[in-house]
Amino acid sequence: LPFLLSLLVYAFFWRLCGSVAWSLAGTALMMLGNQLVNLPDIVNFTQGKLVYNQFAMYARPVNPEFSGFFFWAYLHLLLAIFRKPSKGMYLWLGLILGVSFYVYFYLFTFLLCLSFVASFWRRRLFASLALGSAIGLPVLFALRALTTHPWYA
């Protein structure tokens, strides 16, 4: 799955800048970014020490590997909406936003904030926000019911 995710990231950067070199650099920075800027990892590497501190962040099985697919697909659609909008893209954007609530709650909140800021340039994004929020609403009601239950402490 990390290979497929790196292809998705590469495709996003290629659509964004249109250069193979910049797309490869952007993909490398996104997939290995923590290790390229983390000073202890750089020092251990230059000293030849084999210290494992979770080398590839996107190699973790659930998050961000699985949720990364939704994040990068969302960014692809958001870029497509800013370049050449269509009604279907807004629908898919709302569906991905709603499903991201079930995949990873922090991904949902990040995409919600990103969509809110982007909606100042594309007013139709409010409809995607409403659809995504409506899809995630049942879980919010369940969480509310859980926290008000007398046995919840």
mmCIF file of C-alpha atoms in Angstrom:
data_model
loop_
_atom_site.group_PDB
_atom_site.id
_atom_site.type_symbol
_atom_site.label_atom_id
_atom_site.label_comp_id
_atom_site.label_asym_id
_atom_site.label_seq_id
_atom_site.Cartn_x
_atom_site.Cartn_y
_atom_site.Cartn_z
ATOM 1 C CA LEU A 1 0.000 0.000 0.000
ATOM 2 C CA PRO A 2 2.779 2.565 0.581
ATOM 3 C CA PHE A 3 3.795 2.160 -3.063
ATOM 4 C CA LEU A 4 0.251 2.895 -4.254
ATOM 5 C CA LEU A 5 0.071 5.846 -1.897
ATOM 6 C CA SER A 6 3.345 7.191 -3.259
ATOM 7 C CA LEU A 7 1.921 6.924 -6.781
ATOM 8 C CA LEU A 8 -1.107 8.933 -5.662
ATOM 9 C CA VAL A 9 1.151 11.567 -4.082
ATOM 10 C CA TYR A 10 3.325 11.665 -7.213
ATOM 11 C CA ALA A 11 0.244 12.125 -9.409
ATOM 12 C CA PHE A 12 -0.920 15.009 -7.232
ATOM 13 C CA PHE A 13 2.418 16.809 -7.460
ATOM 14 C CA TRP A 14 2.611 16.131 -11.192
ATOM 15 C CA ARG A 15 -0.843 17.673 -11.677
ATOM 16 C CA LEU A 16 0.165 20.578 -9.488
ATOM 17 C CA CYS A 17 3.475 21.514 -11.139
ATOM 18 C CA GLY A 18 3.756 19.412 -14.322
ATOM 19 C CA SER A 19 7.418 18.510 -13.764
ATOM 20 C CA VAL A 20 8.726 14.992 -13.215
ATOM 21 C CA ALA A 21 11.677 16.197 -11.123
ATOM 22 C CA TRP A 22 9.536 18.353 -8.829
ATOM 23 C CA SER A 23 6.970 15.581 -8.544
ATOM 24 C CA LEU A 24 9.623 13.087 -7.468
ATOM 25 C CA ALA A 25 11.066 15.588 -5.007
ATOM 26 C CA GLY A 26 7.630 16.354 -3.584
ATOM 27 C CA THR A 27 6.813 12.664 -3.237
ATOM 28 C CA ALA A 28 10.122 11.957 -1.516
ATOM 29 C CA LEU A 29 9.614 14.861 0.869
ATOM 30 C CA MET A 30 6.074 13.752 1.720
ATOM 31 C CA MET A 31 6.853 10.069 2.164
ATOM 32 C CA LEU A 32 10.175 10.532 4.002
ATOM 33 C CA GLY A 33 9.726 14.059 5.304
ATOM 34 C CA ASN A 34 10.059 13.336 9.015
ATOM 35 C CA GLN A 35 13.380 11.580 8.598
ATOM 36 C CA LEU A 36 14.808 14.201 6.262
ATOM 37 C CA VAL A 37 14.360 17.018 8.773
ATOM 38 C CA ASN A 38 14.642 15.177 12.107
ATOM 39 C CA LEU A 39 18.026 16.090 13.598
ATOM 40 C CA PRO A 40 18.549 12.904 15.694
ATOM 41 C CA ASP A 41 17.870 10.741 12.631
ATOM 42 C CA ILE A 42 20.325 12.765 10.549
ATOM 43 C CA VAL A 43 23.020 12.525 13.243
ATOM 44 C CA ASN A 44 22.509 8.759 13.620
ATOM 45 C CA PHE A 45 22.684 8.327 9.852
ATOM 46 C CA THR A 46 25.902 10.323 9.489
ATOM 47 C CA GLN A 47 27.512 8.396 12.361
ATOM 48 C CA GLY A 48 26.531 5.073 10.814
ATOM 49 C CA LYS A 49 24.324 4.041 13.732
ATOM 50 C CA LEU A 50 21.463 1.723 12.925
ATOM 51 C CA VAL A 51 18.779 3.195 15.148
ATOM 52 C CA TYR A 52 15.207 2.380 14.215
ATOM 53 C CA ASN A 53 12.857 5.227 15.030
ATOM 54 C CA GLN A 54 10.074 4.260 12.618
ATOM 55 C CA PHE A 55 11.787 5.073 9.363
ATOM 56 C CA ALA A 56 8.827 5.540 7.067
ATOM 57 C CA MET A 57 5.801 7.226 8.574
ATOM 58 C CA TYR A 58 3.566 6.061 5.732
ATOM 59 C CA ALA A 59 4.527 2.425 6.362
ATOM 60 C CA ARG A 60 2.341 2.275 9.474
ATOM 61 C CA PRO A 61 -0.583 -0.009 8.668
ATOM 62 C CA VAL A 62 -3.619 2.080 9.569
ATOM 63 C CA ASN A 63 -2.792 5.729 10.020
ATOM 64 C CA PRO A 64 -1.528 7.472 7.983
ATOM 65 C CA GLU A 65 -1.203 4.729 5.354
ATOM 66 C CA PHE A 66 -4.916 4.037 4.920
ATOM 67 C CA SER A 67 -6.185 7.501 5.769
ATOM 68 C CA GLY A 68 -3.561 8.954 3.417
ATOM 69 C CA PHE A 69 -5.493 7.586 0.453
ATOM 70 C CA PHE A 70 -8.516 9.644 1.455
ATOM 71 C CA PHE A 71 -6.402 12.712 2.145
ATOM 72 C CA TRP A 72 -4.596 12.674 -1.196
ATOM 73 C CA ALA A 73 -7.761 11.773 -3.127
ATOM 74 C CA TYR A 74 -9.445 14.750 -1.473
ATOM 75 C CA LEU A 75 -6.574 17.015 -2.481
ATOM 76 C CA HIS A 76 -6.782 15.711 -6.064
ATOM 77 C CA LEU A 77 -10.474 16.549 -6.219
ATOM 78 C CA LEU A 78 -9.982 19.937 -4.586
ATOM 79 C CA LEU A 79 -7.302 20.792 -7.145
ATOM 80 C CA ALA A 80 -9.594 19.638 -9.947
ATOM 81 C CA ILE A 81 -12.414 21.817 -8.602
ATOM 82 C CA PHE A 82 -10.175 24.864 -8.586
ATOM 83 C CA ARG A 83 -9.048 24.186 -12.142
ATOM 84 C CA LYS A 84 -12.237 22.983 -13.839
ATOM 85 C CA PRO A 85 -15.228 22.508 -11.515
ATOM 86 C CA SER A 86 -18.143 20.166 -12.152
ATOM 87 C CA LYS A 87 -21.102 19.076 -10.041
ATOM 88 C CA GLY A 88 -19.860 15.492 -9.825
ATOM 89 C CA MET A 89 -16.584 16.596 -8.277
ATOM 90 C CA TYR A 90 -18.416 18.462 -5.532
ATOM 91 C CA LEU A 91 -20.450 15.326 -4.818
ATOM 92 C CA TRP A 92 -17.338 13.127 -4.618
ATOM 93 C CA LEU A 93 -15.648 15.707 -2.429
ATOM 94 C CA GLY A 94 -18.570 15.609 0.004
ATOM 95 C CA LEU A 95 -18.578 11.802 0.001
ATOM 96 C CA ILE A 96 -14.859 11.587 0.743
ATOM 97 C CA LEU A 97 -15.271 14.179 3.488
ATOM 98 C CA GLY A 98 -18.081 12.167 5.068
ATOM 99 C CA VAL A 99 -16.295 8.824 4.797
ATOM 100 C CA SER A 100 -13.150 10.359 6.273
ATOM 101 C CA PHE A 101 -15.126 10.845 9.476
ATOM 102 C CA TYR A 102 -15.356 7.067 9.807
ATOM 103 C CA VAL A 103 -11.780 6.433 8.671
ATOM 104 C CA TYR A 104 -9.933 8.817 10.978
ATOM 105 C CA PHE A 105 -11.562 11.595 12.984
ATOM 106 C CA TYR A 106 -8.542 13.912 12.825
ATOM 107 C CA LEU A 107 -8.477 13.558 9.044
ATOM 108 C CA PHE A 108 -12.115 14.647 8.982
ATOM 109 C CA THR A 109 -11.425 17.727 11.096
ATOM 110 C CA PHE A 110 -8.435 18.687 8.956
ATOM 111 C CA LEU A 111 -10.376 18.259 5.700
ATOM 112 C CA LEU A 112 -13.315 20.136 7.189
ATOM 113 C CA CYS A 113 -11.097 23.116 8.036
ATOM 114 C CA LEU A 114 -9.387 22.951 4.648
ATOM 115 C CA SER A 115 -12.750 22.892 2.879
ATOM 116 C CA PHE A 116 -14.051 25.754 4.964
ATOM 117 C CA VAL A 117 -11.092 27.942 4.015
ATOM 118 C CA ALA A 118 -11.303 26.880 0.349
ATOM 119 C CA SER A 119 -15.014 27.646 0.280
ATOM 120 C CA PHE A 120 -14.228 31.344 0.414
ATOM 121 C CA TRP A 121 -12.944 30.988 -3.185
ATOM 122 C CA ARG A 122 -15.439 28.357 -4.364
ATOM 123 C CA ARG A 123 -18.848 28.959 -2.794
ATOM 124 C CA ARG A 124 -20.194 25.590 -3.944
ATOM 125 C CA LEU A 125 -17.859 23.875 -1.510
ATOM 126 C CA PHE A 126 -20.399 24.680 1.207
ATOM 127 C CA ALA A 127 -22.633 22.019 -0.357
ATOM 128 C CA SER A 128 -19.792 19.482 -0.079
ATOM 129 C CA LEU A 129 -19.273 20.553 3.513
ATOM 130 C CA ALA A 130 -22.947 20.004 4.252
ATOM 131 C CA LEU A 131 -22.964 16.573 2.594
ATOM 132 C CA GLY A 132 -19.822 15.430 4.400
ATOM 133 C CA SER A 133 -21.116 16.679 7.724
ATOM 134 C CA ALA A 134 -24.469 14.952 7.174
ATOM 135 C CA ILE A 135 -22.708 11.650 6.482
ATOM 136 C CA GLY A 136 -20.714 11.972 9.711
ATOM 137 C CA LEU A 137 -23.635 13.205 11.807
ATOM 138 C CA PRO A 138 -24.825 9.757 13.040
ATOM 139 C CA VAL A 139 -21.473 9.148 14.693
ATOM 140 C CA LEU A 140 -21.620 12.523 16.405
ATOM 141 C CA PHE A 141 -25.039 11.637 17.823
ATOM 142 C CA ALA A 142 -23.694 8.266 18.988
ATOM 143 C CA LEU A 143 -20.712 9.951 20.652
ATOM 144 C CA ARG A 144 -23.035 12.419 22.353
ATOM 145 C CA ALA A 145 -25.245 9.589 23.597
ATOM 146 C CA LEU A 146 -22.184 7.730 24.828
ATOM 147 C CA THR A 147 -20.802 10.648 26.806
ATOM 148 C CA THR A 148 -24.173 11.358 28.471
ATOM 149 C CA HIS A 149 -24.711 7.724 29.476
ATOM 150 C CA PRO A 150 -24.736 7.268 33.284
ATOM 151 C CA TRP A 151 -22.120 4.498 33.160
ATOM 152 C CA TYR A 152 -19.677 6.638 31.170
ATOM 153 C CA ALA A 153 -17.093 8.060 33.516
#
